Structures are given as C-alpha cells and as structure tokens.
Amino acid sequence: MSKPKIKIVRALKDLRRIVGAWRTAGETIGLVPTMGALHQGHLGLVTLAKRKSNRAVVSIFVNPTQFAAHEDLSRYPRDEAGDVAKLASAGADLVWAPSAEQMYPVGFATRVVPEGAALGLEGEFRPHHFGGVATVCCKLFSQVTPDLACFGEKDYQQLCVVRQMVQDLNLPLKVLAMPTVREKDGLALSSRNAYLSAEERAIAPQLHAALRKLAAAVAAGRPIRPATDAAREHLQGAGFHRIDYIEVRDGQTLHPYDRAKSGSGRVLAAVWLGKTRLIDNVEI
Ligand code: AMP
C-alpha cells in the first residue's frame, strides 16, 4: 500500500498557494493548532477537522511566547518525523511548520492581550501564557484562513480564551471543541506526560479521580468550599507536591460557580509532580 500523502510546508507563500487552490476548488479547511509531540488527543482533533471540513491543516509550532523564561520551552518534547507519520495516517492534508523566525521576525511588535476568561486560574500562575496563545492563534488563523479550528477541552481555559477572541475580533471561523482523551486509568493524554517518572506516573491518575469526585460532590449539592478542601486533601494525600489551584467555575465564563446562575460548571486544576506541571478539568 502506498503511504498517505501529506505536505510539510514551512514558508507562508507556499501555504497561501496551496490553501488558495483548495479554496478555488470549493473546499473547506479545518485547522488543528498543536505544539507537536502528538498523541491520540491531537489525532482525535484531526479526525474531527476531517469530519467537518474537506481539508485538515495541522500546525506544529512550539510557541516561545507562551512560555515564561523559567518554563520548559527548551526541553519540550519534539519529534517532527514521528508527528508527520502519525498525521499522514490520521488523514491530515498539510503540516504547517513555520520557524520561530518566520512567526516572530525581528521587529515583531504586536500582541493580542486577552482578558475575561484569560484572567485567573492559568492566568494567575502563568501571567503571559494566554497573551502568547491568543497572539499565535490569531496569527495561525490569518495564515491558514480556516473555516474552523479544533481545540481540546483538555486545555479548557485556552478553549474559552480562543472562543472569546474569535467572537471579540470577529474572526471568520468556527471554534470546535473535543472532549479530553484519556488513558484507561483516567490520566489525560499530554505531551508533558513523557516527563513523568514511573513513580509519578502511578500518582498522576489521582488528579482526574479528585476532579471527578469534586464534580460529583458539587452536582450532589455539597457546598463548594468544603468539597474543594476535601479535593485538595485528596491530591496532597496522593502525593502531588504542589497544587497551583483546584477550582469550581462557571463552564462558560469561568467565573466562580454559582449554583443558581451557572448553566454548566467545570472543575479545573493544575498540580505538580516533581518538575512536571499537569492540568486537567472535568464537567460538573
Ligand atoms: P498542545 O500540542 O498541547 O498545544 O495541544 C494542541 C491541541 O490538542 C489543544 O487544542 C489541546 O487542547 C489538544 N489536546 C491536548 N491533549 C489533549 C487530550 N488529551 N485530549 C483532547 N485534546 C487534547
């Protein structure tokens, strides 16, 4: 059997030419933004993009502006050849893999500054993160000009930030979300799971367990404060070294959850195992 064809594009003019030809042929385009080191969560987004549009473009770009100086940019896992093989099998049509110099040429001086959903949670512990995410997503959207872009609920706050940006800036695309893909034991798939030692990997699923328990307690009407305290104790007892946050929020606005007003609720957390920071969330 011949290998599935996939284009790897590194120059914006080539991207525009190929996407332009698809558009002329009346085809629609779905974009899946990623930072590479791809797993089944990413590939599920490609399947979604292919189901909802004619062409699936996957960007692979480890975006330096969403990492703070002390964060894991330099050790972030990279495996372009492996990623491309997976994407070809998943039916993606094109990999957009620009260099950092192409994305941020000398003199680059414009930034998207998201507020609203970007404030608090990740925004508190990684103050520049969502500015970097929103700016790079805005650039990717104007480079690829997709009809739709697919994001995972794994990064729930990011999804809310991107949705808000698309709405606020009238960007002409739809944002589609996909539920978090997990290991059998509940651990959310993440490129960063590769950092975990065997011992840490054994503890990691307790994050999902604690989130589920807290969501169930809130759904059952238990007051939020004591239920959240119990979840903290669960995480500490399981062996997480540090808890950045575990919070019950409104599923749309990410404001504190209000039983009377919030249509849907979300429990979100960020915790540390050694040098690895894990984030996860579940619906209430
Ligand atoms: P990343 O490469 O980590 O920036 O992620 C790229 C996209 O994949 C984002 O929309 C993530 O939310 C999504 N994603 C990452 N992990 C998962 C997962 N376990 N399930 C679903 N989507 C995911």
Short mmCIF file of C-alpha atoms and ligand atoms in Angstrom, two decimals:
data_model
loop_
_atom_site.label_atom_id
_atom_site.label_comp_id
_atom_site.label_asym_id
_atom_site.label_seq_id
_atom_site.Cartn_x
_atom_site.Cartn_y
_atom_site.Cartn_z
CA MET A 1 0.00 0.00 0.00
CA SER A 2 1.36 3.45 -0.85
CA LYS A 3 1.94 5.87 2.01
CA PRO A 4 -0.75 8.53 2.51
CA LYS A 5 0.34 11.89 1.02
CA ILE A 6 0.90 14.81 3.34
CA LYS A 7 2.53 18.15 2.60
CA ILE A 8 5.00 19.72 5.01
CA VAL A 9 5.05 23.46 4.45
CA ARG A 10 7.48 25.91 6.05
CA ALA A 11 7.02 29.11 4.00
CA LEU A 12 3.92 31.29 4.23
CA LYS A 13 3.78 31.87 0.47
CA ASP A 14 3.59 28.10 -0.12
CA LEU A 15 0.88 27.74 2.49
CA ARG A 16 -1.17 30.52 0.88
CA ARG A 17 -0.76 28.99 -2.59
CA ILE A 18 -1.92 25.52 -1.52
CA VAL A 19 -4.80 26.73 0.64
CA GLY A 20 -5.80 29.17 -2.12
CA ALA A 21 -6.01 26.31 -4.62
CA TRP A 22 -8.21 24.30 -2.24
CA ARG A 23 -10.50 27.29 -1.80
CA THR A 24 -10.71 27.84 -5.57
CA ALA A 25 -11.79 24.20 -5.84
CA GLY A 26 -14.59 24.95 -3.35
CA GLU A 27 -13.05 23.02 -0.46
CA THR A 28 -13.37 23.96 3.22
CA ILE A 29 -10.43 23.96 5.62
CA GLY A 30 -10.12 22.83 9.24
CA LEU A 31 -7.12 23.79 11.36
CA VAL A 32 -5.70 21.90 14.34
CA PRO A 33 -3.10 24.04 16.15
CA THR A 34 -0.54 21.93 18.08
CA MET A 35 2.92 22.11 19.58
CA GLY A 36 3.82 18.65 18.25
CA ALA A 37 4.83 15.52 20.23
CA LEU A 38 1.50 14.26 19.03
CA HIS A 39 -0.70 11.68 20.77
CA GLN A 40 -4.21 10.29 20.32
CA GLY A 41 -5.74 13.50 21.72
CA HIS A 42 -4.23 15.52 18.88
CA LEU A 43 -5.16 12.85 16.33
CA GLY A 44 -8.76 12.92 17.54
CA LEU A 45 -8.79 16.63 16.68
CA VAL A 46 -7.53 15.80 13.18
CA THR A 47 -10.38 13.29 12.77
CA LEU A 48 -12.83 15.97 13.90
CA ALA A 49 -11.35 18.51 11.45
CA LYS A 50 -11.59 15.98 8.61
CA ARG A 51 -15.17 15.12 9.50
CA LYS A 52 -16.25 18.76 9.49
CA SER A 53 -14.22 20.09 6.54
CA ASN A 54 -12.63 18.86 3.31
CA ARG A 55 -9.04 19.56 4.29
CA ALA A 56 -7.25 19.27 7.61
CA VAL A 57 -4.24 21.51 8.25
CA VAL A 58 -2.21 20.76 11.40
CA SER A 59 0.20 23.38 12.66
CA ILE A 60 3.23 22.23 14.62
CA PHE A 61 4.84 25.16 16.35
CA VAL A 62 6.32 25.21 19.85
CA ASN A 63 5.35 28.79 20.52
CA PRO A 64 8.07 30.51 22.57
CA THR A 65 5.88 33.46 23.59
CA GLN A 66 3.53 31.30 25.64
CA PHE A 67 6.37 30.02 27.85
CA ALA A 68 7.90 32.10 30.66
CA ALA A 69 11.70 32.16 30.96
CA HIS A 70 11.69 29.56 33.78
CA GLU A 71 9.31 27.17 31.98
CA ASP A 72 10.01 24.06 29.87
CA LEU A 73 10.41 25.55 26.35
CA SER A 74 13.91 24.12 25.77
CA ARG A 75 13.02 20.62 26.97
CA TYR A 76 9.53 20.50 25.44
CA PRO A 77 9.39 17.16 23.54
CA ARG A 78 9.94 17.44 19.78
CA ASP A 79 9.57 14.67 17.18
CA GLU A 80 8.64 16.13 13.82
CA ALA A 81 9.27 12.96 11.78
CA GLY A 82 7.14 10.87 14.17
CA ASP A 83 4.42 13.54 14.18
CA VAL A 84 4.28 13.71 10.38
CA ALA A 85 3.92 9.90 10.11
CA LYS A 86 1.05 9.94 12.63
CA LEU A 87 -0.66 12.84 10.85
CA ALA A 88 -0.40 11.12 7.48
CA SER A 89 -2.07 8.02 8.92
CA ALA A 90 -4.76 10.16 10.57
CA GLY A 91 -5.65 11.70 7.19
CA ALA A 92 -4.29 15.23 7.65
CA ASP A 93 -3.58 17.00 4.36
CA LEU A 94 -0.93 19.51 5.35
CA VAL A 95 1.51 20.22 8.18
CA TRP A 96 2.22 23.91 8.70
CA ALA A 97 5.59 24.03 10.46
CA PRO A 98 6.91 27.59 10.45
CA SER A 99 10.16 28.54 12.18
CA ALA A 100 10.21 30.87 15.20
CA GLU A 101 11.99 33.46 13.00
CA GLN A 102 9.16 33.27 10.47
CA MET A 103 6.50 33.65 13.17
CA TYR A 104 8.29 36.41 15.05
CA PRO A 105 10.66 38.21 12.70
CA VAL A 106 12.95 40.91 14.06
CA GLY A 107 10.79 43.95 14.78
CA PHE A 108 7.65 41.96 15.65
CA ALA A 109 5.72 44.26 17.99
CA THR A 110 2.01 43.41 18.06
CA ARG A 111 0.24 41.28 20.64
CA VAL A 112 -3.28 40.15 21.43
CA VAL A 113 -4.00 40.70 25.12
CA PRO A 114 -6.96 38.57 26.23
CA GLU A 115 -8.84 39.42 29.40
CA GLY A 116 -12.13 37.91 30.63
CA ALA A 117 -11.67 34.14 30.56
CA ALA A 118 -7.88 34.57 30.49
CA LEU A 119 -7.78 36.08 33.98
CA GLY A 120 -7.26 33.79 36.97
CA LEU A 121 -6.52 30.04 37.04
CA GLU A 122 -3.69 29.54 34.49
CA GLY A 123 -3.60 33.31 34.03
CA GLU A 124 -2.62 33.76 37.66
CA PHE A 125 0.22 31.23 37.61
CA ARG A 126 1.36 31.85 34.02
CA PRO A 127 0.68 35.58 33.55
CA HIS A 128 1.94 35.85 29.95
CA HIS A 129 0.69 32.48 28.77
CA PHE A 130 -2.66 33.38 27.24
CA GLY A 131 -1.27 36.52 25.58
CA GLY A 132 1.16 34.21 23.79
CA VAL A 133 -1.55 31.67 22.99
CA ALA A 134 -4.02 34.26 21.68
CA THR A 135 -1.37 36.02 19.59
CA VAL A 136 -0.12 32.83 17.97
CA CYS A 137 -3.64 31.52 17.36
CA CYS A 138 -4.61 34.85 15.78
CA LYS A 139 -1.56 34.59 13.51
CA LEU A 140 -2.27 30.93 12.67
CA PHE A 141 -5.86 31.82 11.81
CA SER A 142 -4.79 34.60 9.47
CA GLN A 143 -2.05 32.44 7.91
CA VAL A 144 -4.20 29.34 7.30
CA THR A 145 -7.58 31.13 6.92
CA PRO A 146 -9.51 28.08 8.14
CA ASP A 147 -13.30 27.73 8.15
CA LEU A 148 -12.98 26.04 11.51
CA ALA A 149 -10.36 25.37 14.15
CA CYS A 150 -10.43 22.40 16.53
CA PHE A 151 -9.32 22.61 20.16
CA GLY A 152 -9.31 20.08 23.00
CA GLU A 153 -11.22 20.52 26.25
CA LYS A 154 -8.02 19.30 27.93
CA ASP A 155 -6.93 22.95 27.85
CA TYR A 156 -10.35 24.22 28.82
CA GLN A 157 -9.38 27.77 29.72
CA GLN A 158 -7.45 28.06 26.45
CA LEU A 159 -10.58 26.97 24.60
CA CYS A 160 -12.59 29.70 26.37
CA VAL A 161 -9.90 32.32 25.59
CA VAL A 162 -9.78 31.39 21.90
CA ARG A 163 -13.59 31.39 21.64
CA GLN A 164 -13.72 34.83 23.21
CA MET A 165 -11.01 36.17 20.89
CA VAL A 166 -12.77 34.82 17.80
CA GLN A 167 -16.00 36.45 18.93
CA ASP A 168 -14.46 39.74 20.06
CA LEU A 169 -12.30 40.22 16.95
CA ASN A 170 -14.98 38.92 14.55
CA LEU A 171 -12.59 36.33 13.17
CA PRO A 172 -14.34 34.46 10.36
CA LEU A 173 -14.09 30.89 11.63
CA LYS A 174 -15.88 28.44 13.91
CA VAL A 175 -14.21 27.02 17.00
CA LEU A 176 -14.98 23.34 17.61
CA ALA A 177 -14.18 21.56 20.87
CA MET A 178 -13.41 17.92 21.54
CA PRO A 179 -13.63 16.10 24.90
CA THR A 180 -10.38 15.15 26.61
CA VAL A 181 -8.84 11.85 25.51
CA ARG A 182 -7.58 9.85 28.49
CA GLU A 183 -5.55 6.80 29.35
CA LYS A 184 -7.55 3.85 30.71
CA ASP A 185 -6.70 4.94 34.26
CA GLY A 186 -8.10 8.45 33.67
CA LEU A 187 -4.87 10.40 33.11
CA ALA A 188 -5.44 12.98 30.35
CA LEU A 189 -3.07 12.41 27.43
CA SER A 190 -0.47 15.15 27.32
CA SER A 191 2.89 15.62 25.62
CA ARG A 192 4.21 16.51 29.08
CA ASN A 193 3.33 13.05 30.48
CA ALA A 194 6.63 11.96 28.90
CA TYR A 195 8.42 13.83 31.71
CA LEU A 196 6.88 11.64 34.45
CA SER A 197 8.96 9.01 36.26
CA ALA A 198 7.33 5.60 36.84
CA GLU A 199 6.53 6.62 40.40
CA GLU A 200 4.98 9.94 39.31
CA ARG A 201 3.06 8.22 36.53
CA ALA A 202 1.45 5.96 39.15
CA ILE A 203 0.25 9.01 41.13
CA ALA A 204 -0.88 11.08 38.13
CA PRO A 205 -4.35 9.49 37.55
CA GLN A 206 -5.38 10.69 41.01
CA LEU A 207 -5.73 14.16 39.52
CA HIS A 208 -8.64 13.02 37.37
CA ALA A 209 -10.04 10.98 40.28
CA ALA A 210 -10.01 14.03 42.57
CA LEU A 211 -11.62 16.24 39.91
CA ARG A 212 -14.38 13.71 39.27
CA LYS A 213 -15.07 13.32 42.96
CA LEU A 214 -15.29 17.08 43.42
CA ALA A 215 -17.57 17.46 40.39
CA ALA A 216 -19.83 14.70 41.73
CA ALA A 217 -19.95 16.33 45.18
CA VAL A 218 -20.92 19.70 43.68
CA ALA A 219 -23.50 18.04 41.43
CA ALA A 220 -24.95 16.34 44.54
CA GLY A 221 -25.42 19.75 46.16
CA ARG A 222 -22.48 19.73 48.58
CA PRO A 223 -21.21 23.22 49.49
CA ILE A 224 -18.29 24.16 47.24
CA ARG A 225 -15.74 25.27 49.86
CA PRO A 226 -15.63 22.03 51.96
CA ALA A 227 -15.86 19.87 48.81
CA THR A 228 -12.87 21.74 47.33
CA ASP A 229 -10.93 21.39 50.59
CA ALA A 230 -11.57 17.63 50.51
CA ALA A 231 -10.27 17.51 46.92
CA ARG A 232 -7.11 19.34 47.98
CA GLU A 233 -6.57 16.80 50.75
CA HIS A 234 -7.12 14.00 48.24
CA LEU A 235 -4.42 15.46 45.96
CA GLN A 236 -1.96 16.07 48.81
CA GLY A 237 -2.56 12.57 50.17
CA ALA A 238 -1.99 11.07 46.72
CA GLY A 239 1.49 12.64 46.58
CA PHE A 240 1.19 15.75 44.40
CA HIS A 241 3.94 18.07 45.52
CA ARG A 242 2.18 21.33 44.91
CA ILE A 243 -1.32 22.43 43.95
CA ASP A 244 -1.41 25.66 41.94
CA TYR A 245 -5.22 25.64 42.01
CA ILE A 246 -8.28 23.47 42.13
CA GLU A 247 -11.42 25.48 41.47
CA VAL A 248 -15.09 25.13 40.66
CA ARG A 249 -16.05 27.54 37.90
CA ASP A 250 -18.87 28.50 35.54
CA GLY A 251 -18.39 26.41 32.38
CA GLN A 252 -18.90 29.39 30.04
CA THR A 253 -17.44 32.46 31.73
CA LEU A 254 -15.02 30.71 34.12
CA HIS A 255 -16.33 32.99 36.85
CA PRO A 256 -16.75 31.31 40.26
CA TYR A 257 -19.50 28.71 40.03
CA ASP A 258 -22.91 29.93 41.10
CA ARG A 259 -25.40 27.11 41.56
CA ALA A 260 -28.35 29.41 40.81
CA LYS A 261 -26.89 31.17 37.77
CA SER A 262 -24.28 28.94 36.14
CA GLY A 263 -25.76 26.90 33.31
CA SER A 264 -22.89 24.43 33.39
CA GLY A 265 -19.97 24.01 35.74
CA ARG A 266 -16.35 22.97 35.36
CA VAL A 267 -13.79 21.84 37.88
CA LEU A 268 -10.24 22.80 36.86
CA ALA A 269 -6.88 22.10 38.46
CA ALA A 270 -3.14 22.49 37.97
CA VAL A 271 -0.79 20.40 40.10
CA TRP A 272 2.86 19.47 40.22
CA LEU A 273 4.57 16.09 40.29
CA GLY A 274 8.26 16.81 40.72
CA LYS A 275 9.21 19.15 37.86
CA THR A 276 6.10 18.36 35.82
CA ARG A 277 3.03 20.52 35.89
CA LEU A 278 -0.21 18.76 34.98
CA ILE A 279 -3.53 20.43 34.20
CA ASP A 280 -6.91 18.80 33.84
CA ASN A 281 -10.60 19.59 34.15
CA VAL A 282 -13.99 17.88 34.14
CA GLU A 283 -17.57 18.96 33.60
CA ILE A 284 -19.96 19.08 36.54
P1 AMP B 1 -0.75 21.15 22.53
O1 AMP B 1 0.05 20.47 21.47
O2 AMP B 1 -0.55 20.57 23.89
O3 AMP B 1 -0.66 22.64 22.48
O4 AMP B 1 -2.27 20.81 22.20
C1 AMP B 1 -2.82 21.05 20.94
C2 AMP B 1 -4.29 20.81 20.98
O5 AMP B 1 -4.54 19.46 21.39
C3 AMP B 1 -5.03 21.70 22.00
O6 AMP B 1 -6.28 22.09 21.45
C4 AMP B 1 -5.21 20.78 23.16
O7 AMP B 1 -6.31 21.11 23.99
C5 AMP B 1 -5.45 19.46 22.46
N1 AMP B 1 -5.18 18.33 23.35
C6 AMP B 1 -4.04 18.08 24.04
N2 AMP B 1 -4.19 16.97 24.79
C7 AMP B 1 -5.46 16.52 24.58
C8 AMP B 1 -6.22 15.43 25.09
N3 AMP B 1 -5.73 14.57 25.96
N4 AMP B 1 -7.49 15.29 24.64
C9 AMP B 1 -8.01 16.18 23.75
N5 AMP B 1 -7.34 17.22 23.24
C10 AMP B 1 -6.09 17.40 23.65
#
